[in-house]
PDB file of C-alpha atoms in Angstrom:
ATOM      1  CA  UNK A   1      13.791  16.590 -10.491  1.00  0.00           C
ATOM      2  CA  UNK A   2      12.313  20.063  -8.577  1.00  0.00           C
ATOM      3  CA  UNK A   3      11.908  21.435 -12.285  1.00  0.00           C
ATOM      4  CA  UNK A   4       9.661  18.170 -13.957  1.00  0.00           C
ATOM      5  CA  UNK A   5       6.691  18.962 -10.245  1.00  0.00           C
ATOM      6  CA  UNK A   6       7.129  22.695 -11.064  1.00  0.00           C
ATOM      7  CA  UNK A   7       6.494  23.214 -14.524  1.00  0.00           C
ATOM      8  CA  UNK A   8       3.431  20.904 -14.462  1.00  0.00           C
ATOM      9  CA  UNK A   9       2.321  22.554 -11.462  1.00  0.00           C
ATOM     10  CA  UNK A  10       2.155  25.796 -12.690  1.00  0.00           C
ATOM     11  CA  UNK A  11       0.933  25.129 -15.660  1.00  0.00           C
ATOM     12  CA  UNK A  12      -2.300  23.673 -14.088  1.00  0.00           C
ATOM     13  CA  UNK A  13      -2.497  26.475 -12.124  1.00  0.00           C
ATOM     14  CA  UNK A  14      -2.738  28.604 -14.993  1.00  0.00           C
ATOM     15  CA  UNK A  15      -5.098  26.430 -16.830  1.00  0.00           C
ATOM     16  CA  UNK A  16      -7.385  26.781 -13.633  1.00  0.00           C
ATOM     17  CA  UNK A  17      -6.737  30.654 -13.658  1.00  0.00           C
ATOM     18  CA  UNK A  18      -7.782  31.135 -17.219  1.00  0.00           C
ATOM     19  CA  UNK A  19     -10.877  29.685 -17.090  1.00  0.00           C
ATOM     20  CA  UNK A  20      -8.975  26.321 -19.289  1.00  0.00           C
ATOM     21  CA  UNK A  21     -11.166  23.847 -17.234  1.00  0.00           C
ATOM     22  CA  UNK A  22     -14.282  25.470 -17.869  1.00  0.00           C
ATOM     23  CA  UNK A  23     -16.644  22.296 -16.271  1.00  0.00           C
ATOM     24  CA  UNK A  24     -16.083  20.735 -12.566  1.00  0.00           C
ATOM     25  CA  UNK A  25     -15.102  17.375 -13.671  1.00  0.00           C
ATOM     26  CA  UNK A  26     -12.068  19.522 -15.430  1.00  0.00           C
ATOM     27  CA  UNK A  27     -11.356  21.586 -12.383  1.00  0.00           C
ATOM     28  CA  UNK A  28     -11.487  18.825 -10.147  1.00  0.00           C
ATOM     29  CA  UNK A  29      -9.179  16.532 -11.904  1.00  0.00           C
ATOM     30  CA  UNK A  30      -6.596  19.844 -12.248  1.00  0.00           C
ATOM     31  CA  UNK A  31      -6.685  19.942  -8.377  1.00  0.00           C
ATOM     32  CA  UNK A  32      -5.678  16.470  -8.189  1.00  0.00           C
ATOM     33  CA  UNK A  33      -3.031  17.114 -10.640  1.00  0.00           C
ATOM     34  CA  UNK A  34      -1.736  20.405  -8.665  1.00  0.00           C
ATOM     35  CA  UNK A  35      -2.147  18.310  -4.938  1.00  0.00           C
ATOM     36  CA  UNK A  36      -0.075  15.503  -6.180  1.00  0.00           C
ATOM     37  CA  UNK A  37       2.698  17.836  -8.019  1.00  0.00           C
ATOM     38  CA  UNK A  38       2.923  19.664  -4.914  1.00  0.00           C
ATOM     39  CA  UNK A  39       3.112  15.959  -2.773  1.00  0.00           C
ATOM     40  CA  UNK A  40       5.916  15.245  -4.855  1.00  0.00           C
ATOM     41  CA  UNK A  41       7.898  18.367  -4.444  1.00  0.00           C
ATOM     42  CA  UNK A  42       7.457  17.933  -0.649  1.00  0.00           C
ATOM     43  CA  UNK A  43       9.047  14.673  -0.863  1.00  0.00           C
ATOM     44  CA  UNK A  44      11.904  15.492  -3.081  1.00  0.00           C
ATOM     45  CA  UNK A  45      12.965  18.757  -0.726  1.00  0.00           C
ATOM     46  CA  UNK A  46      12.279  16.765   2.325  1.00  0.00           C
ATOM     47  CA  UNK A  47      15.155  13.882   0.994  1.00  0.00           C
ATOM     48  CA  UNK A  48      17.102  16.310  -0.098  1.00  0.00           C
ATOM     49  CA  UNK A  49      17.423  18.297   3.197  1.00  0.00           C
ATOM     50  CA  UNK A  50      17.799  15.071   4.984  1.00  0.00           C
ATOM     51  CA  UNK A  51      20.332  14.214   2.830  1.00  0.00           C
ATOM     52  CA  UNK A  52      22.188  17.554   3.873  1.00  0.00           C
ATOM     53  CA  UNK A  53      21.317  17.565   7.300  1.00  0.00           C
ATOM     54  CA  UNK A  54      23.368  13.573   7.315  1.00  0.00           C
ATOM     55  CA  UNK A  55      25.860  14.301   4.544  1.00  0.00           C
ATOM     56  CA  UNK A  56      27.287  17.755   5.671  1.00  0.00           C
ATOM     57  CA  UNK A  57      25.942  19.093   8.877  1.00  0.00           C
ATOM     58  CA  UNK A  58      27.120  15.099  10.634  1.00  0.00           C
ATOM     59  CA  UNK A  59      23.651  14.827  12.171  1.00  0.00           C
ATOM     60  CA  UNK A  60      24.359  13.325  15.511  1.00  0.00           C
ATOM     61  CA  UNK A  61      21.449  10.349  16.034  1.00  0.00           C
ATOM     62  CA  UNK A  62      19.710  11.328  19.710  1.00  0.00           C
ATOM     63  CA  UNK A  63      19.161   7.749  21.054  1.00  0.00           C
ATOM     64  CA  UNK A  64      16.027   6.548  23.481  1.00  0.00           C
ATOM     65  CA  UNK A  65      15.000   2.830  24.295  1.00  0.00           C
ATOM     66  CA  UNK A  66      12.565   1.600  22.636  1.00  0.00           C
ATOM     67  CA  UNK A  67      10.758  -1.979  21.192  1.00  0.00           C
ATOM     68  CA  UNK A  68      12.014  -1.837  18.220  1.00  0.00           C
ATOM     69  CA  UNK A  69       8.954  -4.063  17.027  1.00  0.00           C
ATOM     70  CA  UNK A  70       6.275  -1.900  18.222  1.00  0.00           C
ATOM     71  CA  UNK A  71       8.032   0.878  15.780  1.00  0.00           C
ATOM     72  CA  UNK A  72       8.243  -1.317  13.000  1.00  0.00           C
ATOM     73  CA  UNK A  73       4.440  -2.335  13.715  1.00  0.00           C
ATOM     74  CA  UNK A  74       3.090   1.222  13.465  1.00  0.00           C
ATOM     75  CA  UNK A  75       5.018   2.099  10.170  1.00  0.00           C
ATOM     76  CA  UNK A  76       3.476  -0.953   8.110  1.00  0.00           C
ATOM     77  CA  UNK A  77      -0.048   0.030   9.784  1.00  0.00           C
ATOM     78  CA  UNK A  78       0.464   4.056   8.208  1.00  0.00           C
ATOM     79  CA  UNK A  79       1.175   2.197   5.142  1.00  0.00           C
ATOM     80  CA  UNK A  80      -1.568  -0.583   4.934  1.00  0.00           C
ATOM     81  CA  UNK A  81      -3.912   1.886   2.978  1.00  0.00           C
ATOM     82  CA  UNK A  82      -1.200   2.659  -0.056  1.00  0.00           C
ATOM     83  CA  UNK A  83      -0.241  -1.095   0.102  1.00  0.00           C
ATOM     84  CA  UNK A  84      -4.099  -2.143  -0.047  1.00  0.00           C
ATOM     85  CA  UNK A  85      -4.596   0.306  -3.139  1.00  0.00           C
ATOM     86  CA  UNK A  86      -1.958  -1.414  -5.119  1.00  0.00           C
ATOM     87  CA  UNK A  87      -3.040  -5.058  -3.717  1.00  0.00           C
ATOM     88  CA  UNK A  88       0.248  -5.783  -2.082  1.00  0.00           C
ATOM     89  CA  UNK A  89       0.223  -7.709   1.224  1.00  0.00           C
ATOM     90  CA  UNK A  90       2.747  -6.664   3.802  1.00  0.00           C
ATOM     91  CA  UNK A  91       4.229  -9.453   6.338  1.00  0.00           C
ATOM     92  CA  UNK A  92       5.420  -9.147   9.638  1.00  0.00           C
ATOM     93  CA  UNK A  93       7.961 -11.853  10.954  1.00  0.00           C
ATOM     94  CA  UNK A  94       9.111 -10.564  14.309  1.00  0.00           C
ATOM     95  CA  UNK A  95      11.602 -12.709  16.798  1.00  0.00           C
ATOM     96  CA  UNK A  96      10.119 -14.938  19.666  1.00  0.00           C
ATOM     97  CA  UNK A  97      10.222 -12.568  22.001  1.00  0.00           C
ATOM     98  CA  UNK A  98      10.866  -8.149  22.470  1.00  0.00           C
ATOM     99  CA  UNK A  99      13.660  -6.789  21.011  1.00  0.00           C
ATOM    100  CA  UNK A 100      14.651  -3.627  22.995  1.00  0.00           C
ATOM    101  CA  UNK A 101      17.179  -0.919  21.238  1.00  0.00           C
ATOM    102  CA  UNK A 102      18.803   2.905  22.085  1.00  0.00           C
ATOM    103  CA  UNK A 103      17.830   4.153  18.911  1.00  0.00           C
ATOM    104  CA  UNK A 104      17.126   7.667  17.212  1.00  0.00           C
ATOM    105  CA  UNK A 105      13.108   6.826  16.643  1.00  0.00           C
ATOM    106  CA  UNK A 106      12.647   9.716  14.191  1.00  0.00           C
ATOM    107  CA  UNK A 107      15.841   8.564  11.788  1.00  0.00           C
ATOM    108  CA  UNK A 108      14.796   4.814  12.060  1.00  0.00           C
ATOM    109  CA  UNK A 109      11.404   5.275  11.032  1.00  0.00           C
ATOM    110  CA  UNK A 110      13.199   7.632   7.759  1.00  0.00           C
ATOM    111  CA  UNK A 111      15.075   4.531   7.074  1.00  0.00           C
ATOM    112  CA  UNK A 112      11.756   1.603   6.967  1.00  0.00           C
ATOM    113  CA  UNK A 113       9.598   3.947   5.466  1.00  0.00           C
ATOM    114  CA  UNK A 114      12.218   4.258   2.773  1.00  0.00           C
ATOM    115  CA  UNK A 115      12.993   1.121   2.227  1.00  0.00           C
ATOM    116  CA  UNK A 116       9.069   0.209   2.377  1.00  0.00           C
ATOM    117  CA  UNK A 117       8.562   2.781  -0.235  1.00  0.00           C
ATOM    118  CA  UNK A 118      11.052   1.359  -2.487  1.00  0.00           C
ATOM    119  CA  UNK A 119       9.554  -1.941  -2.092  1.00  0.00           C
ATOM    120  CA  UNK A 120       6.012  -0.639  -2.813  1.00  0.00           C
ATOM    121  CA  UNK A 121       7.033   1.132  -6.218  1.00  0.00           C
ATOM    122  CA  UNK A 122       8.583  -1.958  -7.041  1.00  0.00           C
ATOM    123  CA  UNK A 123       5.862  -4.857  -6.159  1.00  0.00           C
ATOM    124  CA  UNK A 124       3.296  -5.618  -8.592  1.00  0.00           C
ATOM    125  CA  UNK A 125      -0.297  -6.621  -7.638  1.00  0.00           C
ATOM    126  CA  UNK A 126      -0.708  -9.497  -5.667  1.00  0.00           C
ATOM    127  CA  UNK A 127       2.974  -9.705  -4.602  1.00  0.00           C
ATOM    128  CA  UNK A 128       3.829  -9.347  -1.208  1.00  0.00           C
ATOM    129  CA  UNK A 129       6.817  -7.099   1.517  1.00  0.00           C
ATOM    130  CA  UNK A 130       8.266  -8.577   4.491  1.00  0.00           C
ATOM    131  CA  UNK A 131       9.557  -7.290   7.282  1.00  0.00           C
ATOM    132  CA  UNK A 132      12.035  -9.889   9.281  1.00  0.00           C
ATOM    133  CA  UNK A 133      14.331  -8.337  12.418  1.00  0.00           C
ATOM    134  CA  UNK A 134      16.313 -10.088  14.967  1.00  0.00           C
ATOM    135  CA  UNK A 135      18.860  -9.472  17.988  1.00  0.00           C
ATOM    136  CA  UNK A 136      22.514 -10.446  18.150  1.00  0.00           C
ATOM    137  CA  UNK A 137      24.386  -9.898  21.109  1.00  0.00           C
ATOM    138  CA  UNK A 138      25.645  -6.602  20.351  1.00  0.00           C
ATOM    139  CA  UNK A 139      23.085  -5.421  17.517  1.00  0.00           C
ATOM    140  CA  UNK A 140      19.834  -5.508  15.301  1.00  0.00           C
ATOM    141  CA  UNK A 141      19.206  -7.077  11.709  1.00  0.00           C
ATOM    142  CA  UNK A 142      16.417  -6.296  10.264  1.00  0.00           C
ATOM    143  CA  UNK A 143      15.673  -7.704   6.440  1.00  0.00           C
ATOM    144  CA  UNK A 144      12.866  -6.313   3.837  1.00  0.00           C
ATOM    145  CA  UNK A 145      11.944  -8.598   0.986  1.00  0.00           C
ATOM    146  CA  UNK A 146       9.482  -7.672  -1.830  1.00  0.00           C
ATOM    147  CA  UNK A 147       8.051  -9.705  -4.515  1.00  0.00           C
ATOM    148  CA  UNK A 148       9.536  -7.469  -7.382  1.00  0.00           C
ATOM    149  CA  UNK A 149      11.632  -7.941 -10.547  1.00  0.00           C
ATOM    150  CA  UNK A 150      14.664  -7.394  -8.087  1.00  0.00           C
ATOM    151  CA  UNK A 151      17.720  -5.397  -8.935  1.00  0.00           C
ATOM    152  CA  UNK A 152      19.935  -5.742 -11.993  1.00  0.00           C
ATOM    153  CA  UNK A 153      23.668  -6.568 -11.897  1.00  0.00           C
ATOM    154  CA  UNK A 154      24.080  -3.002 -13.736  1.00  0.00           C
ATOM    155  CA  UNK A 155      22.342  -1.164 -11.313  1.00  0.00           C
ATOM    156  CA  UNK A 156      23.581  -3.204  -7.716  1.00  0.00           C
ATOM    157  CA  UNK A 157      26.745  -1.762  -6.975  1.00  0.00           C
ATOM    158  CA  UNK A 158      25.401   1.989  -7.752  1.00  0.00           C
ATOM    159  CA  UNK A 159      22.613   1.673  -5.789  1.00  0.00           C
ATOM    160  CA  UNK A 160      23.416   3.569  -2.487  1.00  0.00           C
ATOM    161  CA  UNK A 161      25.057   6.320  -5.077  1.00  0.00           C
ATOM    162  CA  UNK A 162      23.398   9.406  -4.541  1.00  0.00           C
ATOM    163  CA  UNK A 163      21.465  10.852  -7.159  1.00  0.00           C
ATOM    164  CA  UNK A 164      21.894   7.323  -8.836  1.00  0.00           C
ATOM    165  CA  UNK A 165      18.831   5.984 -11.081  1.00  0.00           C
ATOM    166  CA  UNK A 166      19.772   3.840 -13.434  1.00  0.00           C
ATOM    167  CA  UNK A 167      16.665   1.537 -14.081  1.00  0.00           C
ATOM    168  CA  UNK A 168      14.153   3.984 -16.778  1.00  0.00           C
ATOM    169  CA  UNK A 169      11.638   3.491 -13.707  1.00  0.00           C
ATOM    170  CA  UNK A 170      13.550   5.562 -11.856  1.00  0.00           C
ATOM    171  CA  UNK A 171      12.894   9.016 -12.861  1.00  0.00           C
ATOM    172  CA  UNK A 172      11.210  11.954 -12.230  1.00  0.00           C
ATOM    173  CA  UNK A 173       7.747  10.594 -12.123  1.00  0.00           C
ATOM    174  CA  UNK A 174       8.128   8.306  -9.220  1.00  0.00           C
ATOM    175  CA  UNK A 175       8.562  11.459  -7.217  1.00  0.00           C
ATOM    176  CA  UNK A 176      12.074  10.421  -5.898  1.00  0.00           C
ATOM    177  CA  UNK A 177      15.417  11.984  -6.158  1.00  0.00           C
ATOM    178  CA  UNK A 178      17.066   9.271  -6.280  1.00  0.00           C
ATOM    179  CA  UNK A 179      18.354   9.675  -2.032  1.00  0.00           C
ATOM    180  CA  UNK A 180      15.872   7.574  -0.498  1.00  0.00           C
ATOM    181  CA  UNK A 181      18.181   4.725  -0.089  1.00  0.00           C
ATOM    182  CA  UNK A 182      21.232   6.610   0.158  1.00  0.00           C
ATOM    183  CA  UNK A 183      19.709   8.602   3.295  1.00  0.00           C
ATOM    184  CA  UNK A 184      18.575   5.400   4.943  1.00  0.00           C
ATOM    185  CA  UNK A 185      22.064   3.795   4.494  1.00  0.00           C
ATOM    186  CA  UNK A 186      23.419   7.278   5.872  1.00  0.00           C
ATOM    187  CA  UNK A 187      21.047   6.602   9.128  1.00  0.00           C
ATOM    188  CA  UNK A 188      22.251   3.338   9.692  1.00  0.00           C
ATOM    189  CA  UNK A 189      25.883   4.244   9.131  1.00  0.00           C
ATOM    190  CA  UNK A 190      24.870   7.033  12.048  1.00  0.00           C
ATOM    191  CA  UNK A 191      24.120   4.187  14.300  1.00  0.00           C
ATOM    192  CA  UNK A 192      27.299   2.142  13.761  1.00  0.00           C
ATOM    193  CA  UNK A 193      25.360   0.102  11.623  1.00  0.00           C
ATOM    194  CA  UNK A 194      24.917  -0.573   7.855  1.00  0.00           C
ATOM    195  CA  UNK A 195      22.183  -1.432   4.699  1.00  0.00           C
ATOM    196  CA  UNK A 196      23.551  -3.712   1.877  1.00  0.00           C
ATOM    197  CA  UNK A 197      20.781  -4.900  -1.310  1.00  0.00           C
ATOM    198  CA  UNK A 198      21.019  -8.206  -2.693  1.00  0.00           C
ATOM    199  CA  UNK A 199      18.139 -10.503  -4.962  1.00  0.00           C
ATOM    200  CA  UNK A 200      16.655 -13.227  -3.092  1.00  0.00           C
ATOM    201  CA  UNK A 201      16.480 -16.585  -4.663  1.00  0.00           C
ATOM    202  CA  UNK A 202      12.899 -15.876  -6.197  1.00  0.00           C
ATOM    203  CA  UNK A 203      13.853 -12.532  -7.940  1.00  0.00           C
ATOM    204  CA  UNK A 204      13.040 -10.061  -5.244  1.00  0.00           C
ATOM    205  CA  UNK A 205      14.794  -7.120  -3.952  1.00  0.00           C
ATOM    206  CA  UNK A 206      16.188  -7.843  -0.542  1.00  0.00           C
ATOM    207  CA  UNK A 207      17.755  -5.085   1.991  1.00  0.00           C
ATOM    208  CA  UNK A 208      19.666  -6.037   5.235  1.00  0.00           C
ATOM    209  CA  UNK A 209      20.086  -3.372   7.470  1.00  0.00           C
ATOM    210  CA  UNK A 210      21.879  -3.382  10.919  1.00  0.00           C
ATOM    211  CA  UNK A 211      22.636  -0.904  14.016  1.00  0.00           C
ATOM    212  CA  UNK A 212      23.834  -1.621  17.491  1.00  0.00           C
ATOM    213  CA  UNK A 213      21.752  -2.584  20.155  1.00  0.00           C
TER     214      UNK A 213
END
């Protein structure tokens, strides 16, 4: 996973250094590719670092009181430009009132970012992603539902296995190390909760998460 973008990045940088990109248009294209490959490397390294922290260093959540709706709204607003460029709608379906939780805001942000990034990669143009949540007496339950092709029966049992990418589209070109969903599940485990995956009646993927309040 790391070698593929590194090889591509080195090739385009050598092209710039040797004058292969001999017009402003070519040079601009080469620079854009280098920027994209650098972003891919950053994501891969970030995922590997986060997984190592959660799996081997037993990272303990730094809990603080926050209103979960505000956190989710902020995350969706940050992803709105990416969703708009893919012609995908992000839909919030909050409960009737505020919902306070005691969580590690940084880690929980990572959960929703990973789930929404996954949904965006598999939701076609004109599709939608819905985020719902509801409070229960001792926990919070939420779901992220997309209108993509859903999860195949072959992949479903292995979806949270580290580095598993059974679907052909889950390859190095997506910029994923196959750790995003694993990291999200590990974070929720650290919050005394869980993350499961299934398919909706309409065929899209549904991720249902929970955590102690």
